[in-house]
PDB file of C-alpha atoms in Angstrom:
ATOM      1  CA  MET A   3      81.303 113.202  58.463  1.00  0.00           C
ATOM      2  CA  HIS A   4      83.626 113.411  55.628  1.00  0.00           C
ATOM      3  CA  LEU A   5      86.001 110.636  54.243  1.00  0.00           C
ATOM      4  CA  VAL A   6      89.929 111.229  53.417  1.00  0.00           C
ATOM      5  CA  GLN A   7      92.923 109.078  52.393  1.00  0.00           C
ATOM      6  CA  VAL A   8      95.895 109.282  54.617  1.00  0.00           C
ATOM      7  CA  LYS A   9      99.826 108.711  54.079  1.00  0.00           C
ATOM      8  CA  GLY A  10      99.899 106.730  57.630  1.00  0.00           C
ATOM      9  CA  ILE A  11      98.169 105.889  60.599  1.00  0.00           C
ATOM     10  CA  LEU A  12     100.857 105.131  63.438  1.00  0.00           C
ATOM     11  CA  SER A  13     102.624 107.775  65.180  1.00  0.00           C
ATOM     12  CA  PRO A  14     106.364 107.695  66.415  1.00  0.00           C
ATOM     13  CA  LYS A  15     105.076 106.613  69.665  1.00  0.00           C
ATOM     14  CA  ASN A  16     102.610 104.156  67.934  1.00  0.00           C
ATOM     15  CA  GLY A  17      99.510 106.062  68.781  1.00  0.00           C
ATOM     16  CA  MET A  18      96.649 106.335  66.218  1.00  0.00           C
ATOM     17  CA  ASN A  19      93.363 108.272  65.727  1.00  0.00           C
ATOM     18  CA  LEU A  20      91.201 106.593  63.279  1.00  0.00           C
ATOM     19  CA  TYR A  21      88.899 109.880  63.287  1.00  0.00           C
ATOM     20  CA  ARG A  22      89.560 113.689  63.932  1.00  0.00           C
ATOM     21  CA  GLY A  23      87.039 115.850  65.249  1.00  0.00           C
ATOM     22  CA  CYS A  24      84.489 114.878  68.006  1.00  0.00           C
ATOM     23  CA  SER A  25      80.607 114.971  68.661  1.00  0.00           C
ATOM     24  CA  HIS A  26      80.644 114.455  72.436  1.00  0.00           C
ATOM     25  CA  GLY A  27      80.617 118.537  72.997  1.00  0.00           C
ATOM     26  CA  CYS A  28      82.763 118.749  76.272  1.00  0.00           C
ATOM     27  CA  ILE A  29      82.738 122.334  76.772  1.00  0.00           C
ATOM     28  CA  TYR A  30      86.835 122.438  77.867  1.00  0.00           C
ATOM     29  CA  CYS A  31      87.928 120.455  74.972  1.00  0.00           C
ATOM     30  CA  ASP A  32      91.844 121.014  73.975  1.00  0.00           C
ATOM     31  CA  SER A  33      91.413 119.284  70.776  1.00  0.00           C
ATOM     32  CA  ARG A  34      89.472 122.555  69.378  1.00  0.00           C
ATOM     33  CA  SER A  35      92.610 124.390  69.760  1.00  0.00           C
ATOM     34  CA  LYS A  36      93.720 125.882  66.418  1.00  0.00           C
ATOM     35  CA  CYS A  37      97.565 124.711  67.089  1.00  0.00           C
ATOM     36  CA  TYR A  38      96.226 121.397  65.816  1.00  0.00           C
ATOM     37  CA  HIS A  39      95.224 122.611  62.616  1.00  0.00           C
ATOM     38  CA  MET A  40      91.978 120.796  62.076  1.00  0.00           C
ATOM     39  CA  GLU A  41      90.709 122.379  58.820  1.00  0.00           C
ATOM     40  CA  HIS A  42      87.153 121.308  59.338  1.00  0.00           C
ATOM     41  CA  GLU A  43      83.919 121.896  61.406  1.00  0.00           C
ATOM     42  CA  PHE A  44      85.076 119.819  64.611  1.00  0.00           C
ATOM     43  CA  GLU A  45      81.779 118.176  64.742  1.00  0.00           C
ATOM     44  CA  ASP A  46      82.197 117.125  61.049  1.00  0.00           C
ATOM     45  CA  ILE A  47      83.972 113.934  61.627  1.00  0.00           C
ATOM     46  CA  GLU A  48      87.038 113.327  59.515  1.00  0.00           C
ATOM     47  CA  VAL A  49      87.197 109.669  58.712  1.00  0.00           C
ATOM     48  CA  LYS A  50      90.356 107.916  57.896  1.00  0.00           C
ATOM     49  CA  GLU A  51      89.043 105.714  55.310  1.00  0.00           C
ATOM     50  CA  ASN A  52      92.484 103.822  54.608  1.00  0.00           C
ATOM     51  CA  ALA A  53      92.954 103.523  58.123  1.00  0.00           C
ATOM     52  CA  ILE A  54      92.701  99.789  58.781  1.00  0.00           C
ATOM     53  CA  GLU A  55      94.538  98.712  55.721  1.00  0.00           C
ATOM     54  CA  LEU A  56      97.377 101.283  56.787  1.00  0.00           C
ATOM     55  CA  LEU A  57      97.386  99.576  60.408  1.00  0.00           C
ATOM     56  CA  GLU A  58      97.580  96.005  59.179  1.00  0.00           C
ATOM     57  CA  HIS A  59     100.785  96.926  57.022  1.00  0.00           C
ATOM     58  CA  ALA A  60     102.340  98.899  60.043  1.00  0.00           C
ATOM     59  CA  LEU A  61     101.561  95.883  62.348  1.00  0.00           C
ATOM     60  CA  LYS A  62     103.127  93.431  59.799  1.00  0.00           C
ATOM     61  CA  HIS A  63     106.331  95.087  59.355  1.00  0.00           C
ATOM     62  CA  LYS A  64     106.956  96.168  62.917  1.00  0.00           C
ATOM     63  CA  ARG A  65     110.307  94.871  64.283  1.00  0.00           C
ATOM     64  CA  GLN A  66     109.035  94.369  67.857  1.00  0.00           C
ATOM     65  CA  ARG A  67     105.650  94.341  69.298  1.00  0.00           C
ATOM     66  CA  CYS A  68     104.584  97.146  71.416  1.00  0.00           C
ATOM     67  CA  MET A  69     101.446  98.965  72.764  1.00  0.00           C
ATOM     68  CA  ILE A  70      99.093 100.660  70.364  1.00  0.00           C
ATOM     69  CA  GLY A  71      97.127 103.789  71.569  1.00  0.00           C
ATOM     70  CA  THR A  72      94.309 105.843  70.783  1.00  0.00           C
ATOM     71  CA  GLY A  73      92.148 108.521  71.965  1.00  0.00           C
ATOM     72  CA  SER A  74      94.631 111.173  72.642  1.00  0.00           C
ATOM     73  CA  MET A  75      93.011 113.758  70.310  1.00  0.00           C
ATOM     74  CA  THR A  76      89.886 112.396  69.277  1.00  0.00           C
ATOM     75  CA  ASP A  77      87.562 109.693  71.508  1.00  0.00           C
ATOM     76  CA  PRO A  78      87.341 106.993  69.446  1.00  0.00           C
ATOM     77  CA  TYR A  79      83.993 105.708  70.997  1.00  0.00           C
ATOM     78  CA  ILE A  80      81.795 108.567  69.426  1.00  0.00           C
ATOM     79  CA  PRO A  81      78.349 107.315  68.036  1.00  0.00           C
ATOM     80  CA  LEU A  82      79.869 107.182  64.437  1.00  0.00           C
ATOM     81  CA  GLU A  83      82.306 104.329  65.726  1.00  0.00           C
ATOM     82  CA  MET A  84      79.004 101.953  66.034  1.00  0.00           C
ATOM     83  CA  GLU A  85      78.147 102.479  62.581  1.00  0.00           C
ATOM     84  CA  LEU A  86      81.519 102.282  61.101  1.00  0.00           C
ATOM     85  CA  GLY A  87      83.273  99.774  63.275  1.00  0.00           C
ATOM     86  CA  TYR A  88      86.861 100.990  62.791  1.00  0.00           C
ATOM     87  CA  VAL A  89      87.890 100.824  66.182  1.00  0.00           C
ATOM     88  CA  ARG A  90      86.806  96.971  66.398  1.00  0.00           C
ATOM     89  CA  LYS A  91      88.740  96.095  63.152  1.00  0.00           C
ATOM     90  CA  ALA A  92      91.820  97.835  64.625  1.00  0.00           C
ATOM     91  CA  LEU A  93      91.180  95.809  67.762  1.00  0.00           C
ATOM     92  CA  ALA A  94      90.936  92.410  65.814  1.00  0.00           C
ATOM     93  CA  LEU A  95      94.263  93.325  63.983  1.00  0.00           C
ATOM     94  CA  ILE A  96      96.100  94.235  67.223  1.00  0.00           C
ATOM     95  CA  ASP A  97      94.895  90.901  68.619  1.00  0.00           C
ATOM     96  CA  GLU A  98      95.748  89.037  65.355  1.00  0.00           C
ATOM     97  CA  TYR A  99      99.349  90.337  65.359  1.00  0.00           C
ATOM     98  CA  GLY A 100      99.831  90.046  69.125  1.00  0.00           C
ATOM     99  CA  PHE A 101     100.478  93.860  70.139  1.00  0.00           C
ATOM    100  CA  GLY A 102      99.087  95.400  73.241  1.00  0.00           C
ATOM    101  CA  PHE A 103      96.578  98.089  73.486  1.00  0.00           C
ATOM    102  CA  THR A 104      95.576 101.231  75.338  1.00  0.00           C
ATOM    103  CA  VAL A 105      92.646 103.526  74.831  1.00  0.00           C
ATOM    104  CA  ILE A 106      91.276 106.910  76.156  1.00  0.00           C
ATOM    105  CA  THR A 107      87.657 107.408  76.274  1.00  0.00           C
ATOM    106  CA  LYS A 108      84.784 108.835  78.022  1.00  0.00           C
ATOM    107  CA  SER A 109      82.339 106.388  76.540  1.00  0.00           C
ATOM    108  CA  ASN A 110      80.569 103.043  77.965  1.00  0.00           C
ATOM    109  CA  ARG A 111      80.457 102.258  74.017  1.00  0.00           C
ATOM    110  CA  ILE A 112      83.766 100.748  74.649  1.00  0.00           C
ATOM    111  CA  LEU A 113      82.042  97.771  76.256  1.00  0.00           C
ATOM    112  CA  ARG A 114      80.687  96.701  72.916  1.00  0.00           C
ATOM    113  CA  ASP A 115      84.483  95.502  72.463  1.00  0.00           C
ATOM    114  CA  ILE A 116      84.796  93.919  75.825  1.00  0.00           C
ATOM    115  CA  ASP A 117      85.702  90.605  74.299  1.00  0.00           C
ATOM    116  CA  LEU A 118      88.466  91.735  72.089  1.00  0.00           C
ATOM    117  CA  LEU A 119      89.785  93.724  75.264  1.00  0.00           C
ATOM    118  CA  GLN A 120      89.797  90.641  77.038  1.00  0.00           C
ATOM    119  CA  LYS A 121      91.843  88.463  74.471  1.00  0.00           C
ATOM    120  CA  ILE A 122      94.317  91.259  74.072  1.00  0.00           C
ATOM    121  CA  ASN A 123      94.649  91.327  77.623  1.00  0.00           C
ATOM    122  CA  LYS A 124      95.010  87.691  78.145  1.00  0.00           C
ATOM    123  CA  GLU A 125      98.055  87.269  75.792  1.00  0.00           C
ATOM    124  CA  THR A 126      99.388  90.718  76.236  1.00  0.00           C
ATOM    125  CA  LYS A 127      98.161  93.890  77.686  1.00  0.00           C
ATOM    126  CA  CYS A 128      95.119  96.005  77.379  1.00  0.00           C
ATOM    127  CA  VAL A 129      94.629  99.209  79.734  1.00  0.00           C
ATOM    128  CA  VAL A 130      91.470 101.106  79.441  1.00  0.00           C
ATOM    129  CA  GLN A 131      91.702 104.943  80.416  1.00  0.00           C
ATOM    130  CA  MET A 132      88.590 106.573  81.478  1.00  0.00           C
ATOM    131  CA  THR A 133      88.453 110.525  82.017  1.00  0.00           C
ATOM    132  CA  LEU A 134      86.526 111.539  85.063  1.00  0.00           C
ATOM    133  CA  THR A 135      85.894 115.189  85.843  1.00  0.00           C
ATOM    134  CA  THR A 136      82.800 115.890  87.753  1.00  0.00           C
ATOM    135  CA  TYR A 137      80.951 113.724  90.527  1.00  0.00           C
ATOM    136  CA  ASP A 138      77.634 115.748  90.199  1.00  0.00           C
ATOM    137  CA  GLU A 139      75.686 113.975  87.421  1.00  0.00           C
ATOM    138  CA  GLU A 140      73.752 117.290  86.567  1.00  0.00           C
ATOM    139  CA  LEU A 141      76.987 119.405  86.300  1.00  0.00           C
ATOM    140  CA  CYS A 142      78.401 116.419  84.233  1.00  0.00           C
ATOM    141  CA  LYS A 143      75.383 116.840  81.657  1.00  0.00           C
ATOM    142  CA  LYS A 144      76.699 120.693  81.299  1.00  0.00           C
ATOM    143  CA  LEU A 145      80.303 120.281  81.041  1.00  0.00           C
ATOM    144  CA  GLU A 146      79.975 116.916  78.780  1.00  0.00           C
ATOM    145  CA  PRO A 147      76.793 117.209  77.210  1.00  0.00           C
ATOM    146  CA  ASN A 148      76.839 114.259  74.600  1.00  0.00           C
ATOM    147  CA  VAL A 149      78.775 111.374  76.389  1.00  0.00           C
ATOM    148  CA  SER A 150      78.484 109.138  78.825  1.00  0.00           C
ATOM    149  CA  THR A 151      77.792 110.390  82.399  1.00  0.00           C
ATOM    150  CA  THR A 152      80.193 109.945  85.234  1.00  0.00           C
ATOM    151  CA  ARG A 153      77.711 107.488  86.718  1.00  0.00           C
ATOM    152  CA  GLU A 154      77.801 105.364  83.659  1.00  0.00           C
ATOM    153  CA  ARG A 155      81.482 105.616  83.250  1.00  0.00           C
ATOM    154  CA  PHE A 156      81.781 104.447  86.786  1.00  0.00           C
ATOM    155  CA  GLU A 157      79.736 101.311  86.086  1.00  0.00           C
ATOM    156  CA  THR A 158      81.914 100.870  83.113  1.00  0.00           C
ATOM    157  CA  LEU A 159      85.015 100.922  85.160  1.00  0.00           C
ATOM    158  CA  LYS A 160      83.769  98.056  87.530  1.00  0.00           C
ATOM    159  CA  ILE A 161      82.562  95.879  84.521  1.00  0.00           C
ATOM    160  CA  LEU A 162      86.110  96.296  83.168  1.00  0.00           C
ATOM    161  CA  ARG A 163      87.398  95.357  86.626  1.00  0.00           C
ATOM    162  CA  ASP A 164      85.409  92.246  86.636  1.00  0.00           C
ATOM    163  CA  ALA A 165      86.532  91.256  83.318  1.00  0.00           C
ATOM    164  CA  GLY A 166      90.201  91.376  84.526  1.00  0.00           C
ATOM    165  CA  ILE A 167      90.895  94.827  82.301  1.00  0.00           C
ATOM    166  CA  PRO A 168      93.255  97.122  84.261  1.00  0.00           C
ATOM    167  CA  THR A 169      92.026 100.757  84.194  1.00  0.00           C
ATOM    168  CA  VAL A 170      93.706 104.261  84.522  1.00  0.00           C
ATOM    169  CA  VAL A 171      91.449 107.335  85.348  1.00  0.00           C
ATOM    170  CA  TRP A 172      92.582 110.824  83.975  1.00  0.00           C
ATOM    171  CA  LEU A 173      91.144 113.471  86.632  1.00  0.00           C
ATOM    172  CA  SER A 174      91.130 116.133  84.332  1.00  0.00           C
ATOM    173  CA  PRO A 175      90.130 118.751  83.514  1.00  0.00           C
ATOM    174  CA  ILE A 176      89.030 120.502  87.017  1.00  0.00           C
ATOM    175  CA  LEU A 177      87.387 123.891  86.235  1.00  0.00           C
ATOM    176  CA  PRO A 178      88.115 126.857  88.686  1.00  0.00           C
ATOM    177  CA  PHE A 179      85.242 128.047  90.565  1.00  0.00           C
ATOM    178  CA  ILE A 180      82.969 124.969  89.096  1.00  0.00           C
ATOM    179  CA  ASN A 181      84.208 121.540  90.146  1.00  0.00           C
ATOM    180  CA  ASP A 182      87.280 122.336  91.942  1.00  0.00           C
ATOM    181  CA  THR A 183      85.914 121.493  95.438  1.00  0.00           C
ATOM    182  CA  GLU A 184      86.758 118.790  97.970  1.00  0.00           C
ATOM    183  CA  GLU A 185      83.453 117.192  97.581  1.00  0.00           C
ATOM    184  CA  ASN A 186      83.740 116.768  93.831  1.00  0.00           C
ATOM    185  CA  ILE A 187      87.396 115.133  94.217  1.00  0.00           C
ATOM    186  CA  ARG A 188      86.473 112.760  97.031  1.00  0.00           C
ATOM    187  CA  GLY A 189      83.336 111.689  94.886  1.00  0.00           C
ATOM    188  CA  ILE A 190      85.601 110.574  91.908  1.00  0.00           C
ATOM    189  CA  LEU A 191      88.341 109.247  94.226  1.00  0.00           C
ATOM    190  CA  ASP A 192      85.755 106.954  95.935  1.00  0.00           C
ATOM    191  CA  MET A 193      84.575 105.797  92.477  1.00  0.00           C
ATOM    192  CA  CYS A 194      88.095 104.913  91.681  1.00  0.00           C
ATOM    193  CA  ILE A 195      88.588 103.004  94.652  1.00  0.00           C
ATOM    194  CA  GLU A 196      85.567 100.909  94.586  1.00  0.00           C
ATOM    195  CA  ALA A 197      86.626 100.221  90.861  1.00  0.00           C
ATOM    196  CA  LYS A 198      90.130  99.110  91.671  1.00  0.00           C
ATOM    197  CA  VAL A 199      91.767 101.370  89.114  1.00  0.00           C
ATOM    198  CA  TYR A 200      95.257 100.669  88.676  1.00  0.00           C
ATOM    199  CA  GLY A 201      96.248 104.380  88.509  1.00  0.00           C
ATOM    200  CA  ILE A 202      95.066 108.132  88.362  1.00  0.00           C
ATOM    201  CA  ILE A 203      96.704 110.512  86.049  1.00  0.00           C
ATOM    202  CA  CYS A 204      96.427 114.363  87.378  1.00  0.00           C
ATOM    203  CA  PHE A 205      98.717 117.130  86.374  1.00  0.00           C
ATOM    204  CA  GLY A 206      96.799 119.586  88.666  1.00  0.00           C
ATOM    205  CA  MET A 207      93.694 120.806  89.525  1.00  0.00           C
ATOM    206  CA  GLY A 208      92.905 123.329  86.388  1.00  0.00           C
ATOM    207  CA  LEU A 209      92.906 123.221  82.586  1.00  0.00           C
ATOM    208  CA  THR A 210      94.502 124.693  79.823  1.00  0.00           C
ATOM    209  CA  LEU A 211      92.888 127.466  77.291  1.00  0.00           C
ATOM    210  CA  ARG A 212      94.298 128.412  74.047  1.00  0.00           C
ATOM    211  CA  GLU A 213      92.818 129.788  70.719  1.00  0.00           C
ATOM    212  CA  GLY A 214      90.088 127.754  69.641  1.00  0.00           C
ATOM    213  CA  ASN A 215      89.116 126.010  72.526  1.00  0.00           C
ATOM    214  CA  ARG A 216      89.031 129.296  74.815  1.00  0.00           C
ATOM    215  CA  GLU A 217      86.417 130.924  72.481  1.00  0.00           C
ATOM    216  CA  TYR A 218      84.221 127.600  72.728  1.00  0.00           C
ATOM    217  CA  PHE A 219      84.574 127.322  76.533  1.00  0.00           C
ATOM    218  CA  TYR A 220      83.794 131.070  77.326  1.00  0.00           C
ATOM    219  CA  GLN A 221      80.554 130.777  75.010  1.00  0.00           C
ATOM    220  CA  HIS A 222      79.455 127.834  77.136  1.00  0.00           C
ATOM    221  CA  LEU A 223      80.301 129.487  80.420  1.00  0.00           C
ATOM    222  CA  ASP A 224      77.943 132.224  79.262  1.00  0.00           C
ATOM    223  CA  LYS A 225      75.397 129.700  78.586  1.00  0.00           C
ATOM    224  CA  TYR A 226      75.616 127.773  82.029  1.00  0.00           C
ATOM    225  CA  PHE A 227      77.200 129.987  84.704  1.00  0.00           C
ATOM    226  CA  PRO A 228      76.561 133.596  84.092  1.00  0.00           C
ATOM    227  CA  HIS A 229      78.938 136.325  84.802  1.00  0.00           C
ATOM    228  CA  MET A 230      81.714 133.337  84.988  1.00  0.00           C
ATOM    229  CA  LYS A 231      83.532 134.345  81.887  1.00  0.00           C
ATOM    230  CA  GLU A 232      84.256 137.580  83.303  1.00  0.00           C
ATOM    231  CA  ARG A 233      85.879 136.155  86.374  1.00  0.00           C
ATOM    232  CA  TYR A 234      88.047 133.981  84.339  1.00  0.00           C
ATOM    233  CA  MET A 235      89.138 136.824  82.326  1.00  0.00           C
ATOM    234  CA  ARG A 236      89.895 138.984  85.292  1.00  0.00           C
ATOM    235  CA  GLN A 237      91.522 136.238  87.270  1.00  0.00           C
ATOM    236  CA  TYR A 238      93.631 134.597  84.263  1.00  0.00           C
ATOM    237  CA  GLY A 239      93.784 136.921  81.228  1.00  0.00           C
ATOM    238  CA  ASN A 240      94.815 134.913  78.364  1.00  0.00           C
ATOM    239  CA  GLN A 241      96.940 132.447  80.177  1.00  0.00           C
ATOM    240  CA  TYR A 242      97.448 128.958  78.885  1.00  0.00           C
ATOM    241  CA  VAL A 243      97.502 127.234  82.255  1.00  0.00           C
ATOM    242  CA  ILE A 244      94.620 127.914  84.285  1.00  0.00           C
ATOM    243  CA  ASP A 245      95.431 126.636  88.050  1.00  0.00           C
ATOM    244  CA  SER A 246      92.397 126.639  90.577  1.00  0.00           C
ATOM    245  CA  PRO A 247      93.009 128.494  93.566  1.00  0.00           C
ATOM    246  CA  ASN A 248      92.302 125.215  95.669  1.00  0.00           C
ATOM    247  CA  ASN A 249      95.387 123.517  93.554  1.00  0.00           C
ATOM    248  CA  ALA A 250      97.638 122.846  96.650  1.00  0.00           C
ATOM    249  CA  ARG A 251      94.996 121.678  99.012  1.00  0.00           C
ATOM    250  CA  LEU A 252      93.157 119.465  96.701  1.00  0.00           C
ATOM    251  CA  MET A 253      96.291 117.971  94.988  1.00  0.00           C
ATOM    252  CA  LYS A 254      97.462 117.073  98.812  1.00  0.00           C
ATOM    253  CA  LEU A 255      94.195 115.400  99.466  1.00  0.00           C
ATOM    254  CA  PHE A 256      94.216 113.517  95.877  1.00  0.00           C
ATOM    255  CA  HIS A 257      97.781 112.083  96.821  1.00  0.00           C
ATOM    256  CA  CYS A 258      96.903 111.266 100.279  1.00  0.00           C
ATOM    257  CA  ILE A 259      93.666 109.223  99.455  1.00  0.00           C
ATOM    258  CA  CYS A 260      95.593 107.384  96.610  1.00  0.00           C
ATOM    259  CA  GLU A 261      98.349 106.455  98.660  1.00  0.00           C
ATOM    260  CA  GLU A 262      96.021 105.182 101.357  1.00  0.00           C
ATOM    261  CA  ASN A 263      94.069 103.317  98.912  1.00  0.00           C
ATOM    262  CA  GLY A 264      97.148 101.909  96.929  1.00  0.00           C
ATOM    263  CA  ILE A 265      96.259 103.623  93.867  1.00  0.00           C
ATOM    264  CA  ILE A 266      99.381 104.590  91.324  1.00  0.00           C
ATOM    265  CA  HIS A 267      99.574 108.527  91.394  1.00  0.00           C
ATOM    266  CA  ASN A 268     102.748 109.308  90.151  1.00  0.00           C
ATOM    267  CA  ASN A 269     102.186 110.210  86.152  1.00  0.00           C
ATOM    268  CA  GLU A 270     105.631 109.219  85.212  1.00  0.00           C
ATOM    269  CA  GLN A 271     105.201 105.793  86.775  1.00  0.00           C
ATOM    270  CA  ILE A 272     101.647 105.452  85.115  1.00  0.00           C
ATOM    271  CA  PHE A 273     102.951 106.312  81.580  1.00  0.00           C
ATOM    272  CA  THR A 274     105.680 103.768  81.726  1.00  0.00           C
ATOM    273  CA  TYR A 275     103.021 101.148  82.525  1.00  0.00           C
ATOM    274  CA  LEU A 276     100.989 102.277  79.594  1.00  0.00           C
ATOM    275  CA  HIS A 277     103.940 102.239  77.328  1.00  0.00           C
ATOM    276  CA  THR A 278     105.626  98.813  78.493  1.00  0.00           C
ATOM    277  CA  PHE A 279     104.518  95.911  76.043  1.00  0.00           C
ATOM    278  CA  GLU A 280     104.113  92.629  78.247  1.00  0.00           C
ATOM    279  CA  GLU A 281     103.920  89.265  76.741  1.00  0.00           C
ATOM    280  CA  LYS A 282     101.900  87.071  79.523  1.00  0.00           C
ATOM    281  CA  GLN A 283     102.227  83.812  77.658  1.00  0.00           C
ATOM    282  CA  THR A 284     105.765  84.029  77.355  1.00  0.00           C
ATOM    283  CA  ALA A 285     106.319  85.046  80.890  1.00  0.00           C
ATOM    284  CA  GLN A 286     104.331  82.044  81.998  1.00  0.00           C
ATOM    285  CA  GLN A 287     106.109  79.541  80.041  1.00  0.00           C
ATOM    286  CA  LEU A 288     109.664  81.028  81.591  1.00  0.00           C
ATOM    287  CA  SER A 289     108.204  80.474  84.735  1.00  0.00           C
ATOM    288  CA  LEU A 290     107.407  76.703  84.045  1.00  0.00           C
ATOM    289  CA  TRP A 291     110.943  76.206  82.830  1.00  0.00           C
ATOM    290  CA  ASP A 292     112.219  77.732  86.148  1.00  0.00           C
ATOM    291  CA  ILE A 293     110.468  74.936  88.128  1.00  0.00           C
TER     292      ILE A 293
END
């Protein structure tokens, strides 16, 4: 790891990344793409040393409370977080100043902070977003080697369900010729149904590849799936969007199963939900006045 001083912590849409880089080792990771201008080794985590100070200043001076998000570029629950506790400190501030919170992760380490997640959700709204890609545990260990397995994430979703914290699943990416099967999609959706997730975000059955992450992905295809790289190169060349040949059939299955089980599967509707700040205490007070 290495420390840096930054000028700001919240984006115009109130997202933050306390760290840059990741040690999860997911073979398909888009954040490795050169377009993000990460000028250091991806596994050499950049720690924004003054992030918590900047966050408190930003929250103090916000005209309106809103949802604060993290995890879009770097999973915040990397092992380093258990040493530094930046996410927990940020959560404490978000709770103190009455903001909402949403996070994207693949790690069961989030359960360390379930007390703060519950506190935030009691007063406003807290939504945990969990990425699920692969129902098969052994395949998961190849695609996402240094992170909680799918089964561990599923157990985490159930614990969050029982704690009253709403969850959203990202069904992404689905790798052509590797996990783009009906068995895989049904397996993941069965988990989502049991965990009672609010919604599932899916942009299609496939993945994206561009300079930086393509090379890393192909290197691991060579390691785990002999001759698969050549198949990708023949089929897709240097395309950015890599659609599964099974996309249409699997997307139809996805939408049908979600509809049958009351799971929101409209991406725009889910994103609106994630960005909408709700003040539960005020709503309860208003309902009392209406009696």
